[in-house]
Coordinates of C-alpha atoms and ligand atoms in Angstrom, one line a residue:
M1 CA 21.7 -32.7 -63.3
D2 CA 19.0 -30.1 -63.9
M3 CA 18.7 -29.8 -67.7
E4 CA 15.9 -27.2 -67.7
K5 CA 18.3 -24.3 -67.6
P6 CA 19.1 -23.1 -71.2
W7 CA 22.8 -22.5 -70.4
T8 CA 23.9 -25.9 -69.0
G9 CA 25.9 -27.0 -72.2
R10 CA 29.3 -26.1 -70.7
F11 CA 28.5 -27.3 -67.2
T12 CA 29.1 -30.8 -65.8
E13 CA 27.7 -30.2 -62.2
A14 CA 24.3 -29.0 -61.2
T15 CA 23.9 -25.6 -59.5
D16 CA 24.1 -25.6 -55.7
R17 CA 20.6 -25.4 -54.4
F18 CA 21.2 -22.3 -52.3
V19 CA 23.1 -20.6 -55.1
E20 CA 20.2 -21.2 -57.4
A21 CA 17.8 -19.4 -55.0
F22 CA 20.5 -16.8 -54.2
T23 CA 21.0 -15.8 -57.9
A24 CA 17.4 -16.0 -59.0
S25 CA 15.3 -12.9 -59.5
V26 CA 12.0 -14.5 -60.6
D27 CA 10.3 -13.9 -57.3
F28 CA 10.4 -10.1 -58.0
D29 CA 11.0 -9.6 -61.7
Q30 CA 7.9 -11.6 -62.7
R31 CA 6.2 -8.3 -62.4
L32 CA 7.8 -7.4 -65.7
Y33 CA 6.1 -10.1 -67.6
Q34 CA 3.9 -7.9 -69.7
H35 CA 6.8 -5.8 -70.8
D36 CA 9.0 -8.9 -71.4
I37 CA 6.3 -10.3 -73.6
A38 CA 5.7 -7.0 -75.5
G39 CA 9.5 -6.7 -76.0
S40 CA 9.7 -10.3 -77.3
I41 CA 6.8 -9.9 -79.7
A42 CA 8.4 -6.7 -81.1
H43 CA 11.7 -8.5 -81.4
A44 CA 10.1 -11.5 -83.2
K45 CA 8.3 -9.2 -85.7
M46 CA 11.5 -7.4 -86.4
L47 CA 13.4 -10.7 -87.0
A48 CA 10.7 -11.6 -89.5
K49 CA 10.9 -8.3 -91.2
V50 CA 14.6 -8.7 -91.8
G51 CA 14.3 -12.3 -92.9
V52 CA 15.9 -14.0 -89.9
L53 CA 12.5 -15.7 -89.0
S54 CA 9.9 -16.8 -91.5
E55 CA 6.5 -15.2 -91.4
N56 CA 5.1 -18.5 -90.1
E57 CA 7.7 -18.9 -87.4
M58 CA 7.1 -15.4 -86.2
Q59 CA 3.3 -15.9 -86.1
Q60 CA 3.7 -19.1 -84.0
I61 CA 6.0 -17.3 -81.6
V62 CA 3.7 -14.2 -81.3
A63 CA 0.6 -16.4 -80.7
G64 CA 2.6 -18.5 -78.2
L65 CA 3.6 -15.5 -76.3
Q66 CA 0.1 -14.2 -76.2
V67 CA -1.0 -17.6 -74.7
I68 CA 1.6 -17.3 -72.0
E69 CA 0.4 -13.8 -71.2
S70 CA -3.1 -15.1 -70.5
E71 CA -1.7 -18.1 -68.6
I72 CA 0.1 -15.6 -66.3
E73 CA -3.0 -13.4 -66.0
Q74 CA -5.2 -16.3 -65.0
G75 CA -2.7 -17.5 -62.4
Q76 CA -2.0 -20.7 -64.3
F77 CA 1.6 -20.1 -65.0
I78 CA 4.1 -21.9 -62.8
W79 CA 7.2 -19.8 -62.1
R80 CA 10.3 -21.9 -61.7
I81 CA 13.2 -20.7 -59.6
G82 CA 15.5 -23.0 -61.5
L83 CA 14.8 -20.9 -64.5
E84 CA 16.2 -17.9 -62.7
D85 CA 14.3 -14.9 -64.0
V86 CA 11.1 -13.8 -65.8
H87 CA 12.9 -13.9 -69.2
M88 CA 14.0 -17.6 -69.0
N89 CA 10.7 -18.7 -67.5
I90 CA 8.7 -17.2 -70.3
E91 CA 11.1 -18.5 -73.0
A92 CA 11.2 -22.0 -71.6
R93 CA 7.4 -22.1 -71.4
L94 CA 7.2 -20.9 -75.0
T95 CA 9.2 -23.8 -76.3
E96 CA 7.2 -26.2 -74.1
N97 CA 4.0 -24.9 -75.7
I98 CA 4.9 -24.4 -79.4
G99 CA 7.9 -26.7 -79.8
S100 CA 11.4 -26.0 -81.1
V101 CA 10.4 -22.9 -83.1
G102 CA 10.3 -21.2 -79.7
K103 CA 14.0 -21.7 -79.4
K104 CA 14.5 -19.2 -82.3
L105 CA 13.1 -16.2 -80.3
H106 CA 16.4 -15.5 -78.6
T107 CA 18.2 -14.9 -81.9
G108 CA 20.2 -11.7 -81.9
R109 CA 19.3 -10.9 -78.3
S110 CA 20.7 -11.4 -74.8
R111 CA 19.0 -11.2 -71.5
N112 CA 21.2 -8.1 -71.0
D113 CA 19.5 -6.0 -73.6
Q114 CA 16.2 -7.8 -72.9
V115 CA 16.1 -6.8 -69.2
A116 CA 17.2 -3.2 -69.9
T117 CA 14.3 -3.0 -72.4
D118 CA 11.8 -4.4 -69.9
I119 CA 12.7 -2.0 -67.2
R120 CA 12.5 0.9 -69.5
L121 CA 9.1 -0.2 -70.8
Y122 CA 7.9 -0.7 -67.2
L123 CA 9.2 2.6 -65.9
R124 CA 7.8 4.6 -68.9
E125 CA 4.4 3.2 -68.1
Q126 CA 4.7 3.8 -64.4
I127 CA 5.9 7.4 -64.9
D128 CA 2.7 8.0 -66.9
L129 CA 0.6 6.5 -64.1
I130 CA 2.4 8.6 -61.5
Q131 CA 1.8 11.7 -63.6
T132 CA -1.9 11.0 -63.7
E133 CA -2.1 10.8 -59.9
L134 CA 0.2 13.8 -59.5
K135 CA -2.1 15.8 -61.8
R136 CA -5.1 14.8 -59.8
L137 CA -3.4 16.0 -56.6
I138 CA -2.3 19.3 -58.2
G139 CA -5.8 19.9 -59.6
G140 CA -7.4 19.3 -56.2
L141 CA -5.0 21.7 -54.5
I142 CA -5.7 24.4 -57.1
S143 CA -9.5 24.0 -56.5
V144 CA -9.1 24.3 -52.7
A145 CA -6.8 27.3 -53.2
E146 CA -9.4 29.0 -55.4
R147 CA -12.1 28.4 -52.8
E148 CA -9.9 29.6 -49.9
N149 CA -8.4 32.6 -51.8
A150 CA -9.5 35.1 -49.1
T151 CA -9.1 32.8 -46.0
I152 CA -6.5 34.4 -43.7
L153 CA -4.0 32.5 -41.6
P154 CA -0.7 33.4 -40.1
G155 CA 2.2 32.8 -42.4
F156 CA 5.3 31.5 -40.5
T157 CA 9.0 31.9 -40.4
H158 CA 10.9 29.8 -37.8
L159 CA 7.4 28.4 -37.1
Q160 CA 6.6 31.8 -35.4
S161 CA 3.7 33.9 -36.6
A162 CA 5.2 36.3 -39.2
Q163 CA 2.7 38.0 -41.5
P164 CA -0.8 37.2 -42.5
V165 CA -1.2 35.2 -45.7
T166 CA -4.2 33.7 -47.5
F167 CA -4.7 30.0 -47.3
G168 CA -5.1 29.8 -51.1
H169 CA -1.6 31.4 -51.5
H170 CA -0.1 28.8 -49.1
L171 CA -1.6 25.9 -51.0
L172 CA -0.3 27.4 -54.3
A173 CA 3.2 27.2 -52.8
W174 CA 2.7 23.4 -52.7
V175 CA 1.4 23.5 -56.2
E176 CA 4.6 25.2 -57.4
M177 CA 6.7 22.4 -55.8
L178 CA 4.5 19.7 -57.5
L179 CA 4.6 21.4 -60.9
R180 CA 8.4 21.3 -60.7
D181 CA 8.1 17.6 -59.9
R182 CA 5.9 17.0 -62.8
A183 CA 8.4 18.7 -65.2
R184 CA 11.3 16.7 -63.7
L185 CA 9.5 13.4 -64.2
Q186 CA 8.6 14.3 -67.8
D187 CA 12.2 15.3 -68.5
C188 CA 13.4 11.9 -67.0
R189 CA 10.9 10.1 -69.2
Q190 CA 12.7 11.2 -72.3
R191 CA 15.9 9.4 -71.2
V192 CA 13.9 6.3 -70.2
N193 CA 12.3 6.1 -73.6
V194 CA 15.3 4.8 -75.5
L195 CA 15.6 1.2 -76.9
P196 CA 18.5 -1.0 -75.8
L197 CA 17.5 -4.1 -77.9
G198 CA 20.1 -4.9 -80.5
A199 CA 23.0 -4.4 -78.1
A200 CA 22.7 -8.1 -77.3
A201 CA 25.1 -9.2 -74.6
L202 CA 27.3 -6.1 -75.0
A203 CA 28.9 -5.9 -78.4
G204 CA 25.9 -5.9 -80.7
T205 CA 25.0 -8.8 -83.0
T206 CA 25.9 -10.3 -86.4
Y207 CA 22.2 -10.4 -87.6
P208 CA 20.9 -7.6 -89.8
L209 CA 18.6 -6.3 -87.1
D210 CA 16.4 -3.3 -87.8
R211 CA 16.6 -1.6 -84.4
Y212 CA 14.5 1.4 -85.6
Y213 CA 11.7 -0.9 -86.5
T214 CA 11.7 -2.5 -83.0
A215 CA 11.8 0.9 -81.4
E216 CA 8.8 2.0 -83.5
L217 CA 6.8 -1.1 -82.5
L218 CA 7.5 -0.5 -78.8
G219 CA 6.9 3.3 -79.0
F220 CA 10.5 4.2 -78.1
A221 CA 11.5 7.7 -79.2
G222 CA 15.1 6.7 -79.9
V223 CA 17.6 3.8 -80.1
A224 CA 20.6 3.5 -77.7
E225 CA 23.7 4.7 -79.6
N226 CA 26.3 2.4 -77.9
S227 CA 25.8 -1.3 -77.2
L228 CA 28.1 -1.3 -74.1
D229 CA 26.3 1.6 -72.6
A230 CA 22.9 0.3 -73.6
V231 CA 23.2 -2.9 -71.5
S232 CA 24.9 -1.3 -68.5
D233 CA 23.2 2.0 -68.1
R234 CA 20.8 2.5 -65.2
D235 CA 21.1 6.3 -65.1
F236 CA 17.4 6.5 -66.0
A237 CA 16.4 4.5 -62.9
I238 CA 18.6 6.7 -60.7
E239 CA 17.2 9.9 -62.2
F240 CA 13.7 8.7 -61.7
S241 CA 14.6 7.8 -58.0
A242 CA 16.1 11.3 -57.6
A243 CA 12.9 12.9 -58.9
A244 CA 10.9 10.6 -56.7
A245 CA 13.0 11.5 -53.6
L246 CA 12.4 15.2 -54.3
L247 CA 8.7 14.6 -54.7
M248 CA 8.5 12.6 -51.5
M249 CA 10.4 15.4 -49.7
H250 CA 7.6 17.8 -50.9
L251 CA 4.9 15.4 -49.7
S252 CA 6.6 15.0 -46.4
R253 CA 6.6 18.8 -46.0
F254 CA 2.9 18.9 -46.7
G255 CA 2.5 16.0 -44.3
E256 CA 4.2 17.8 -41.5
E257 CA 2.0 20.9 -42.0
L258 CA -1.2 18.7 -42.2
V259 CA -0.1 17.0 -38.9
L260 CA 0.5 20.4 -37.2
W261 CA -2.7 22.0 -38.5
S262 CA -4.9 19.1 -37.4
S263 CA -3.5 19.2 -33.9
A264 CA -5.6 20.7 -31.1
H265 CA -3.0 23.4 -30.7
F266 CA -3.4 24.8 -34.2
D267 CA -6.8 23.4 -35.0
F268 CA -6.8 24.8 -38.6
I269 CA -8.2 21.9 -40.5
D270 CA -10.1 18.6 -40.2
L271 CA -8.8 15.8 -42.4
G272 CA -12.0 13.7 -42.4
D273 CA -12.7 10.5 -40.5
A274 CA -12.0 8.3 -43.6
F275 CA -8.3 9.4 -43.5
C276 CA -7.6 9.2 -39.8
T277 CA -7.5 6.5 -37.2
G278 CA -8.3 6.2 -33.5
S279 CA -6.2 5.1 -30.5
S280 CA -6.8 1.8 -28.8
I281 CA -6.4 3.3 -25.4
M282 CA -7.2 7.1 -25.6
P283 CA -10.9 7.5 -26.7
Q284 CA -10.5 11.2 -27.6
K285 CA -7.8 10.6 -30.2
K286 CA -8.1 11.1 -34.0
N287 CA -4.7 10.6 -35.5
P288 CA -3.5 12.0 -38.8
D289 CA -1.9 8.7 -39.8
V290 CA -2.0 9.4 -43.5
P291 CA 0.2 12.4 -43.5
E292 CA 2.4 10.9 -40.8
L293 CA 2.9 7.7 -42.9
V294 CA 3.7 9.8 -46.0
R295 CA 6.2 11.7 -44.0
G296 CA 7.7 8.4 -42.8
K297 CA 7.7 6.7 -46.2
T298 CA 10.0 9.4 -47.5
G299 CA 12.8 7.6 -45.8
R300 CA 12.6 4.5 -47.8
V301 CA 12.5 6.4 -51.1
Y302 CA 15.7 8.3 -50.1
G303 CA 17.2 5.0 -49.2
H304 CA 16.4 3.5 -52.6
L305 CA 18.1 6.4 -54.3
M306 CA 21.2 5.9 -52.2
G307 CA 21.0 2.2 -52.9
L308 CA 20.8 2.6 -56.7
L309 CA 23.7 5.1 -56.7
T310 CA 25.8 2.7 -54.7
L311 CA 24.8 -0.2 -56.9
M312 CA 26.2 1.5 -59.9
K313 CA 29.3 3.0 -58.3
S314 CA 32.6 1.7 -59.8
Q315 CA 30.9 -0.9 -62.0
P316 CA 33.1 -1.7 -64.9
L317 CA 31.5 -1.9 -68.4
A318 CA 29.3 -3.6 -69.4
Y319 CA 26.5 -5.7 -67.8
N320 CA 27.2 -7.1 -64.4
K321 CA 25.0 -9.2 -62.3
D322 CA 24.9 -6.4 -59.7
N323 CA 22.3 -4.8 -61.9
Q324 CA 19.8 -7.5 -61.0
E325 CA 19.6 -5.5 -57.7
D326 CA 18.1 -2.5 -59.5
K327 CA 14.6 -3.9 -59.5
E328 CA 13.4 -4.1 -55.9
P329 CA 14.4 -0.5 -55.0
L330 CA 12.8 0.8 -58.2
F331 CA 9.6 -1.2 -57.8
D332 CA 9.3 -0.1 -54.2
T333 CA 9.9 3.6 -55.1
V334 CA 7.2 3.4 -57.8
D335 CA 4.7 1.7 -55.4
T336 CA 5.4 4.1 -52.5
L337 CA 5.1 7.1 -54.7
K338 CA 1.9 6.0 -56.3
G339 CA 0.3 5.1 -53.0
C340 CA 1.3 8.5 -51.4
L341 CA 0.0 10.5 -54.4
K342 CA -3.2 8.6 -54.5
V343 CA -4.0 9.0 -50.8
Y344 CA -3.2 12.7 -50.9
A345 CA -5.2 13.2 -54.1
D346 CA -8.2 11.5 -52.4
M347 CA -7.8 13.3 -49.1
I348 CA -7.1 17.0 -50.0
P349 CA -10.5 17.9 -51.6
G350 CA -12.4 16.7 -48.5
M351 CA -10.2 18.5 -46.0
S352 CA -12.3 21.0 -44.1
V353 CA -10.8 24.4 -43.4
K354 CA -11.5 26.2 -40.1
A355 CA -11.3 29.7 -41.3
D356 CA -12.3 31.2 -37.9
K357 CA -9.5 29.4 -36.1
M358 CA -7.0 30.5 -38.7
L359 CA -8.1 34.1 -38.5
A360 CA -7.9 34.1 -34.7
A361 CA -4.4 32.7 -34.8
A362 CA -3.4 35.4 -37.3
K363 CA -4.7 38.0 -34.9
R364 CA -2.8 36.6 -32.0
G365 CA 0.7 36.8 -33.5
F366 CA 1.1 40.6 -34.1
T367 CA 1.2 39.6 -37.8
T368 CA 0.5 43.2 -39.0
A369 CA 3.5 44.7 -37.2
T370 CA 5.4 44.9 -40.5
D371 CA 2.4 46.7 -42.1
L372 CA 2.6 49.3 -39.3
A373 CA 6.3 49.8 -39.9
D374 CA 5.7 50.2 -43.7
Y375 CA 3.0 52.7 -42.8
L376 CA 5.5 54.8 -40.8
V377 CA 7.9 54.6 -43.7
R378 CA 5.3 56.0 -46.0
K379 CA 4.9 58.9 -43.5
G380 CA 8.6 59.7 -43.8
V381 CA 10.1 57.7 -40.9
A382 CA 13.3 55.7 -41.8
F383 CA 12.7 51.9 -41.8
R384 CA 15.1 51.2 -38.9
D385 CA 13.4 53.8 -36.7
A386 CA 10.0 52.5 -37.7
H387 CA 11.1 48.9 -36.7
E388 CA 12.1 50.3 -33.3
I389 CA 8.8 52.2 -32.8
V390 CA 6.7 49.2 -33.7
G391 CA 8.8 46.9 -31.5
K392 CA 7.9 49.2 -28.6
A393 CA 4.2 49.1 -29.5
V394 CA 4.3 45.3 -29.6
R395 CA 5.9 45.2 -26.2
H396 CA 3.2 47.4 -24.9
C397 CA 0.5 45.1 -26.4
I398 CA 2.1 42.0 -24.8
E399 CA 2.0 43.8 -21.4
Q400 CA -1.6 44.7 -22.0
S401 CA -2.6 41.3 -23.6
C402 CA -4.0 43.0 -26.7
D403 CA -3.4 43.2 -30.4
L404 CA -2.0 46.3 -32.3
S405 CA -5.4 46.8 -33.9
D406 CA -6.9 47.1 -30.4
L407 CA -4.8 50.2 -29.6
S408 CA -6.6 53.6 -29.7
L409 CA -5.3 56.3 -32.0
S410 CA -4.0 58.3 -29.0
V411 CA -2.1 55.3 -27.6
L412 CA -0.6 54.6 -31.1
Q413 CA 0.4 58.3 -31.4
S414 CA 2.3 58.0 -28.1
F415 CA 4.7 55.8 -30.0
S416 CA 4.9 58.1 -33.1
A417 CA 3.3 61.5 -33.8
V418 CA 3.1 60.8 -37.5
I419 CA 0.3 58.2 -36.9
Q420 CA -3.1 59.3 -38.2
A421 CA -6.6 57.8 -38.2
D422 CA -5.9 56.0 -41.5
V423 CA -3.6 53.7 -39.6
H424 CA -6.4 51.3 -38.7
E425 CA -6.7 50.3 -42.4
V426 CA -3.2 48.8 -42.4
L427 CA -3.6 47.1 -39.1
T428 CA -6.5 44.9 -40.2
L429 CA -5.5 41.4 -41.5
Q430 CA -7.7 41.9 -44.6
G431 CA -5.9 45.2 -45.4
S432 CA -2.5 43.5 -44.9
V433 CA -3.1 40.7 -47.4
A434 CA -5.0 42.9 -49.9
A435 CA -2.0 45.3 -50.0
R436 CA 0.3 42.5 -51.2
N437 CA -1.2 42.8 -54.6
H438 CA 1.5 42.0 -57.1
F439 CA 2.5 39.0 -59.2
G440 CA 3.5 36.3 -56.7
G441 CA 1.8 38.0 -53.8
T442 CA -0.8 36.8 -51.3
A443 CA -3.7 39.1 -52.1
P444 CA -6.9 37.2 -52.9
A445 CA -7.0 38.7 -56.4
Q446 CA -3.5 37.4 -57.0
V447 CA -4.4 34.0 -55.7
Q448 CA -7.3 33.7 -58.2
A449 CA -5.0 34.8 -61.1
A450 CA -2.2 32.5 -60.0
A451 CA -4.6 29.5 -59.7
Q452 CA -5.8 30.1 -63.2
R453 CA -2.3 30.2 -64.5
A454 CA -1.5 27.0 -62.6
R455 CA -4.3 25.2 -64.3
V456 CA -2.9 26.2 -67.7
R457 CA 0.6 25.1 -66.6
L458 CA -0.7 21.8 -65.3
E459 CA -2.1 21.0 -68.8
A460 CA 1.1 22.1 -70.5
V461 CA 3.4 19.4 -69.1
Ligands
LIG1 N1 17.9 -11.4 -64.1 C1 18.9 -10.6 -64.7 C2 18.8 -9.1 -64.3 O1 17.8 -8.8 -63.7 C3 18.7 -10.6 -66.2 C4 20.0 -10.4 -67.0 C5 20.9 -11.5 -66.7 N2 22.0 -11.7 -67.6 C6 22.9 -12.5 -67.4 N3 23.8 -12.7 -68.4 N4 23.0 -13.2 -66.3 O2 19.7 -8.3 -64.4

């Protein structure tokens, strides 16, 4: 029988070979090795501080763990499926390397509080990396928004041309979404950053552990209050996945617009050859694969959120083996998010904006019709009547294949006698956007001010 497992004492038969592979997590949880080792080093130091380990024993354990870390980094570590997971692989190797003192490391600890600690350390680090990429993307968007503060394109509702807006204003709408994502991730980080160690299997431990000292060594802001909750809680992973799902939803919306804008029908932007691919059959094609893939990858992140919620549904206290299933969805969510943020952050600053095409599209869609109605209201016409008058003028333009701004004063006056020569100021696209000059509006001056505020808010989270 296989004696390498540390728990075989009460067993008389070996584990079924398939069951061994079926229950093992080492293939995927080995990615937690740095956090597992950091957690073990802190635990050993704390055990020495409270007198459970001698100073010398602690030093042998810490040095042994550091050797294992470099063995893993250099690809010399042999992961054994019979040892089930990252925790038992590292612990078994420690005892092989330093002898029986290695067996003292697991005093006052269980894999249940150990794994919960490892995931929290991992996720805290990953949230910080995600925030760095997110910040780079937001910074890039703000810069393009500043540069394009006066570039005019049609704004849409129902994907029909509605009113002219500035491109900078449009990009700052994306910035608002991403700043909320940033705040959500930072808020989630607070609940990730709590130490489970000391909960042991579920009920706490008889050793005089100093949990605050372990927390301090690992940079945790707090210590889990309840041992049962500490080993079973995965709320933090679900919260993170929910924040990730929202963020991916935003990236998918940008992706959809980037795909539309780079099509021949819109022709508003060029994404740059480095971010597109060609077709193996159609020589003319330049496909916006990056935003399409980001749009598509949103699905798996939503799926992982649903997977984690369902994983935890109806679980009795405290730790259950079900929880081993938390890792793959969480890891894939982190990888997907980091990849999508990186590729957008790299791509956006190099995107070229076809201002002439945007302007031409804004002219085509009667986007200043509301401005004409507002003009009539200022001249004393009731809004509903103004709406009717402008609707008739638009119908006339459709018949004549021209824009409202092409109509002569006398033709305009045939729709309403209150129209004067000053009407042409409101019918220009520049006049229309400049008139929306209030906090939150699309006027170029407002875009500049909003971009400046966004930079300050970006630093504040
Ligand atoms: N590999 C396990 C997990 O990922 C570690 C904890 C296992 N604990 C146990 N008592 N079987 O959840």
